[in-house]
Every structure is written in C-alpha cells, then in structure tokens.
Short mmCIF file of C-alpha atoms in Angstrom, two decimals:
data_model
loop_
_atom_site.label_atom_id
_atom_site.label_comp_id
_atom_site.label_asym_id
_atom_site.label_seq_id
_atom_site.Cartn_x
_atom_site.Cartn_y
_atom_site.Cartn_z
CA UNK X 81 9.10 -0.96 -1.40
CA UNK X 82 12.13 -2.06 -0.06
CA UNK X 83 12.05 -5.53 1.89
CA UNK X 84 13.80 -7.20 4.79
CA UNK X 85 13.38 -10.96 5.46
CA UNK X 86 13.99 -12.33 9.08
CA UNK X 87 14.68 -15.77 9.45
CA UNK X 88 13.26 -18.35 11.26
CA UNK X 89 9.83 -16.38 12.46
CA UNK X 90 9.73 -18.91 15.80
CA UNK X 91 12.28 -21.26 17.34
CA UNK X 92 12.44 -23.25 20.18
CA UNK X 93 15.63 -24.33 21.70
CA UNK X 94 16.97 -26.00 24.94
CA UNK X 95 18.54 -23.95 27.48
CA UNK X 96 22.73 -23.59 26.84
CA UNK X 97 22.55 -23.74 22.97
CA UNK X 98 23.22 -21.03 20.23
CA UNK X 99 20.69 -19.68 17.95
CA UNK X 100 21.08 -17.81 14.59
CA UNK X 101 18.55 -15.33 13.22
CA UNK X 102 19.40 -13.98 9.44
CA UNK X 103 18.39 -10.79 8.73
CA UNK X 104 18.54 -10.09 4.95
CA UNK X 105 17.68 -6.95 2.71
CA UNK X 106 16.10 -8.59 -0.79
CA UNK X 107 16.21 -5.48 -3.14
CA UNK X 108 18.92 -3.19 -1.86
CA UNK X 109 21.93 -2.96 -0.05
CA UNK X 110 21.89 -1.99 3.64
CA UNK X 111 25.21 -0.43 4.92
CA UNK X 112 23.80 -0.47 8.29
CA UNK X 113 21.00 -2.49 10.08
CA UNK X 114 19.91 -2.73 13.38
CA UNK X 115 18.56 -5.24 16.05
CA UNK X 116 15.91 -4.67 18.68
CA UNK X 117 14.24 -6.92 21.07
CA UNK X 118 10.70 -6.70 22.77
CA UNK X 119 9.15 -7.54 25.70
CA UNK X 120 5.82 -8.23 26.34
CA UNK X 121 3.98 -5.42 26.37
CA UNK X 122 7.50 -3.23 25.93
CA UNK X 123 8.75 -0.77 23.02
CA UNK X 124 11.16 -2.24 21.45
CA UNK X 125 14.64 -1.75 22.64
CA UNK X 126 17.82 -0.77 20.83
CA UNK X 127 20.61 -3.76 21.24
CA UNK X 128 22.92 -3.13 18.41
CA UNK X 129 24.08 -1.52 15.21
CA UNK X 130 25.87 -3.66 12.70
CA UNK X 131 28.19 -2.00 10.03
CA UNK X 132 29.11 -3.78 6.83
CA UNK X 133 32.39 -5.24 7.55
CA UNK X 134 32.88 -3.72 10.80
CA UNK X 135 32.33 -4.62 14.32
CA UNK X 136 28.29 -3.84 15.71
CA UNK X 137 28.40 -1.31 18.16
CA UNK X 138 26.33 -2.37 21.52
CA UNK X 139 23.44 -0.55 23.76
CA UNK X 140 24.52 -0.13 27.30
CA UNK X 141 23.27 -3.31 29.20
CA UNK X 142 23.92 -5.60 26.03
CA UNK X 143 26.51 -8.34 26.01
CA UNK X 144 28.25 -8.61 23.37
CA UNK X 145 29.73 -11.77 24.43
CA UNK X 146 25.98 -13.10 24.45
CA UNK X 147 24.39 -11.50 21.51
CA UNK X 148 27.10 -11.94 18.73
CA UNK X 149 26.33 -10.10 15.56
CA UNK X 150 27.62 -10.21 12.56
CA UNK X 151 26.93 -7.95 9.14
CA UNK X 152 29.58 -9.82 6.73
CA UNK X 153 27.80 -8.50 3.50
CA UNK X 154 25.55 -5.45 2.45
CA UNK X 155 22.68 -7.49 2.43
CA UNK X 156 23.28 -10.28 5.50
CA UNK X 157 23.78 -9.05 9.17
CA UNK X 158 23.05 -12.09 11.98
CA UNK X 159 22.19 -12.52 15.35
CA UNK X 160 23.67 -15.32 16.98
CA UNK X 161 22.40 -15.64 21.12
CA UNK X 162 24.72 -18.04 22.40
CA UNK X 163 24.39 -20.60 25.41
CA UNK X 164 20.56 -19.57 25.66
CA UNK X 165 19.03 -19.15 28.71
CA UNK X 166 15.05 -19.02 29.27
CA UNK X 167 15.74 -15.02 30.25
CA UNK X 168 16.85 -14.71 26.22
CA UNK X 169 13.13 -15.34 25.44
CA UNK X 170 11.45 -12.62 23.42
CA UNK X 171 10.93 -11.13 19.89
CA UNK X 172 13.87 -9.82 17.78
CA UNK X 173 13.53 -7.48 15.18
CA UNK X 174 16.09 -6.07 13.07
CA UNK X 175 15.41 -3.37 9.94
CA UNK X 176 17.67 -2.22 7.76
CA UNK X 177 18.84 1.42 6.46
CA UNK X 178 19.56 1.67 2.63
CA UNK X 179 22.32 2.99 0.67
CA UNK X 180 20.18 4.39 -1.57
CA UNK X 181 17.95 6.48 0.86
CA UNK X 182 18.80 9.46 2.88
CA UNK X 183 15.37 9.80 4.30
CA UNK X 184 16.28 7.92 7.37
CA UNK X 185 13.36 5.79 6.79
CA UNK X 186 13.82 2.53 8.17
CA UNK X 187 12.71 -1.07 6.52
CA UNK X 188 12.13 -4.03 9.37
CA UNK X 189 12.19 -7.65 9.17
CA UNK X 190 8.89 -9.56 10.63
CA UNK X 191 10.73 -10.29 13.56
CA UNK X 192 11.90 -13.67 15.05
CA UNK X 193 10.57 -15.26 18.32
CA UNK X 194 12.93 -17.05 20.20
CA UNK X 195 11.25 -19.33 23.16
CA UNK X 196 14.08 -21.04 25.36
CA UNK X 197 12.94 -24.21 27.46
CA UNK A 44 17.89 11.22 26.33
CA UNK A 45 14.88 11.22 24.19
CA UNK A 46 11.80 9.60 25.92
CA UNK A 47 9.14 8.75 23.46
CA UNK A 48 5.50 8.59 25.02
CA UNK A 49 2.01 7.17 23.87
CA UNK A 50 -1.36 8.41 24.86
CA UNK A 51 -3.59 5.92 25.03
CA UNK A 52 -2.09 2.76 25.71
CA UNK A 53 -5.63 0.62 24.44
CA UNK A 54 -8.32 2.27 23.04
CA UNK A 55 -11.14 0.43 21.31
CA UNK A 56 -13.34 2.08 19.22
CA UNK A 57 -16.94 1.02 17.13
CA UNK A 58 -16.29 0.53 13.43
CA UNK A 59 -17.07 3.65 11.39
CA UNK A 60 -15.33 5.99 14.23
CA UNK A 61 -12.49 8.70 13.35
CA UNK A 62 -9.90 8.45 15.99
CA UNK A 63 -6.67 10.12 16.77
CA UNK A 64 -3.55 8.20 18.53
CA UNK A 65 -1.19 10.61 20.43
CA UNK A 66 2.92 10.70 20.20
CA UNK A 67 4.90 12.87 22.38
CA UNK A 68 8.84 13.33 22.37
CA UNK A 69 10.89 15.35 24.81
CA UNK A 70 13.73 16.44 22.57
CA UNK A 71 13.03 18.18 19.49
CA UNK A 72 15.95 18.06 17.90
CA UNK A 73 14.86 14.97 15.53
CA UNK A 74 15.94 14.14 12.10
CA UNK A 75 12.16 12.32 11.30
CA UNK A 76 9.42 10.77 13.35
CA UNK A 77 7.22 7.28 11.83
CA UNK A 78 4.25 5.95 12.57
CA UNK A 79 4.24 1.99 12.73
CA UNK A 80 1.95 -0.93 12.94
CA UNK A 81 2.74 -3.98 14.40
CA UNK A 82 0.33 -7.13 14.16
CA UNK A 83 0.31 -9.92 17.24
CA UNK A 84 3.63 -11.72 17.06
CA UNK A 85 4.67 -9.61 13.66
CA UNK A 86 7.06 -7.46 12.86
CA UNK A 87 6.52 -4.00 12.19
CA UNK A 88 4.84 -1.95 8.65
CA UNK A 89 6.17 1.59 8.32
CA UNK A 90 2.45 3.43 8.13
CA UNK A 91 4.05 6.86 7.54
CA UNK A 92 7.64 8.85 8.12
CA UNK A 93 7.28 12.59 8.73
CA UNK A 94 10.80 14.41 7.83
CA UNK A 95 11.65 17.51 10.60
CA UNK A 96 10.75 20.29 8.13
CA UNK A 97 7.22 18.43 7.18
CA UNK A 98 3.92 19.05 9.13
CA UNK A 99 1.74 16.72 7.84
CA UNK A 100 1.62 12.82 5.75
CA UNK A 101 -0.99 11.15 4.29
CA UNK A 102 -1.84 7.44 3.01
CA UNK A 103 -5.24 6.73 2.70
CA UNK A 104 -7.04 6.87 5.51
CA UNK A 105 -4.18 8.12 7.50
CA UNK A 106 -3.25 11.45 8.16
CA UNK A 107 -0.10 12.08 10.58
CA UNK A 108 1.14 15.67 11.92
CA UNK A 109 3.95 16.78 13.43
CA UNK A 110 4.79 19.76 15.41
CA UNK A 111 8.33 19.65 16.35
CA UNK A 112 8.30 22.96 18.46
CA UNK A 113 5.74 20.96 20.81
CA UNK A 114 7.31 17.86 20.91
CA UNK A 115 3.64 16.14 19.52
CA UNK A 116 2.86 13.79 16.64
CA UNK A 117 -1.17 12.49 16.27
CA UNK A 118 -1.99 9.98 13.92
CA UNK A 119 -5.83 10.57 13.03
CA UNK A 120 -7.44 7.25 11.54
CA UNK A 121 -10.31 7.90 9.39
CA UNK A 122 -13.76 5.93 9.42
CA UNK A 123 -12.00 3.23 11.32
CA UNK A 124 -12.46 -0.89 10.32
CA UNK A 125 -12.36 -3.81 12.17
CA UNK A 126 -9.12 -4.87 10.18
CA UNK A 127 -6.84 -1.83 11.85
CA UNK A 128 -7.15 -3.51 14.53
CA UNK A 129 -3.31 -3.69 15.90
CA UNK A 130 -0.56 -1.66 18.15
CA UNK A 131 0.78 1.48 16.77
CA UNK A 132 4.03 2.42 17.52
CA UNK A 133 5.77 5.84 17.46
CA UNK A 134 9.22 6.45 16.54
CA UNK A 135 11.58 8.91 16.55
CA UNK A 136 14.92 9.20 14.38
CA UNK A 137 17.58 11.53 15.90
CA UNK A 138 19.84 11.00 12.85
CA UNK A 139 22.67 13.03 12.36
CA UNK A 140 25.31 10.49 13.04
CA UNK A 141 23.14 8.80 15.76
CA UNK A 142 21.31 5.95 14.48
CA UNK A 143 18.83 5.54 17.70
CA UNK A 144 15.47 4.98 17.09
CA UNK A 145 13.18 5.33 19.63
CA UNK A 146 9.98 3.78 20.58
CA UNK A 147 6.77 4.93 22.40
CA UNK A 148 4.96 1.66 23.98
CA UNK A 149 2.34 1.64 21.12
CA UNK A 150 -1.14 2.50 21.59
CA UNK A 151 -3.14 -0.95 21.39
CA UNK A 152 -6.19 -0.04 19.19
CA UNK A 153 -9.37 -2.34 18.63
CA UNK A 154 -12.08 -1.76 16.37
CA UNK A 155 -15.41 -3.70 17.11
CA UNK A 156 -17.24 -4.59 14.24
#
C-alpha cells in the first residue's frame, strides 16, 4: 500500500525556536496532503491543506503566520511552527491523497510529537 | 457542519469477545466514511474505507457497515485479542471539492487477556 513517512517522530525544542516536520509520500505522488494536530484525548483537527506548488489553504483559528507550510514537490509538503511556544505542544499528523486514486482514501504519516520547554 | 460522534468512548472487553464500536454522522451527504486505528503516540492505520454507495467492508476479522440514510457506521470486531488493543477513530470524507475529513473522538478499546 501506499506509504507516507513523517519526520522526526519526537522533538524537543526551547520555547521561541522553529521546528520542521517533513511529510513525504515514498511510492506515489500526492497532489494534495493535509496536516492535523491532536490533543490529548481530542480527534484530530483539520489545520491545513497544502497544494503542490500553491499556497496551503488554513482552518479557521489557524495562523498561518505560525504554522508555515510548504508542499514544494508532489511528494514533500512541510510544517514549519515557528517561534514555539509550550501551547504548540501536541501530535501532528499529516496524510496524503494520491494522484493515482479517486477513492478518496487517505494515506497518513505516523505522526510527529512536538514537546516545547 | 458535519459533527462526527463515537459511542463508547473506552470499552474493555475479555479476549475471545465479538464487539461492535459505534460511528454516527449528522450530514449524510458524504463522499466515504474509514475506520482507523491509532496506537499510543502513533499515527494512524486505515482499517477500512466504505465508499457512499457501499453497505458493508471486510478485512479479516473486521466487518464495517454503513447506512448513510441513518447517519450510522459500526465496526463489529470478531473474537477479539489482546493485540487490538488501541483507539479507533471514525472518519468521514465529504469530498466533492471539500477535502475535510472529519474525526469522531475514537472509541478507546482494551482487550484483557
């Protein structure tokens, strides 16, 4: 089946830094992925959806300023948080929709947990 | 807006037991619905996707349905083991231009050995 990589799984930064997650599809092309994030004991929550080569279109309540995403090739979208704050904490998912499906089935990464001190 | 809900929230279960997970979504208009499992601190594995016109999926020892009309989707779990032990999530696709998945809480299952 198809497969999406997240990278790094964990990371730990100090407050006011920027942190980059990679979200890559292995073995096909993804014209559009998405990101969630998830509280504790939440459903995971819509934040973005990133076009190939055009700008990610936000959830109400998301900063774009503060989540920057970019999707620069069919198989690459990041997640940048910038100037962290302990509040940014959680998991981040993204998944991935491929060209070559028109199922609507979606293909997620194993997620990313950010912890900011 | 669609609201996606999950009935129970925990359940735990002895090993050997059939069980059913409830889904409920308040518009029907959908384009699919999936069933997912998510692992402490993983990401999530698409169990099963259930297009609009289907009724039912299988995998194993998984059976989904899905009755659109109702706005219900069960997940029935078949002589349960101690190592589907995890959160299932329900999800549903509106599709049709709209990318928006959305999530029920998850229904945190536990199956004692």
């Amino acid at each position: 089946g198809a497969v999406v990589s997240q990278h790094p799984s964990r990371v730990i930064c100090k407050s006011g830094t920027s942190v980059k997650i990679e979200c890559r599809s292995l073995d096909f092309q993804a014209t559009t992925m998405f990101w969630y994030r998830q509280f504790p004991k939440k459903s995971l929550m819509l934040m973005a959806t990133s076009n190939e080569g055009s700008k990610a279109t936000y959830e109400q309540g998301v900063e774009k300023d503060k989540f920057l995403i970019n999707h620069a090739s069919l198989t690459l979208s990041t997640l940048t948080v910038t100037s962290a704050h302990p509040e940014d904490s959680s998991f981040y998912i993204c998944s991935a929709e491929g060209v070559f499906t028109n199922t609507g089935e979606l293909f997620f990464g194993e997620g990313s947990r950010l912890t900011v001190l | 807006k669609q609201e996606v809900t999950q009935i129970p929230a925990a359940l735990s279960v002895p090993e050997g037991e059939n069980l059913v997970l409830n889904c409920s979504f308040t518009d029907s208009a959908i384009y699919n619905l999936q069933w997912f499992r998510q692992d402490p601190g993983k990401g999530l594995t698409s169990l099963l996707l259930i297009q609009s016109s289907q009724r039912e999926q299988t995998s194993g020892r998984l059976n989904a349905s899905l009755d659109k009309s109702s706005g219900r989707s069960t997940l029935y779990i078949a002589a349960s083991q101690p190592g589907d032990s995890a959160t299932y999530l329900c999800a549903v696709y509106s599709g049709a231009g709209s990318y928006q998945l959305t999530f029920g809480k998850g229904t945190k299952l536990s199956v004692i050995p």
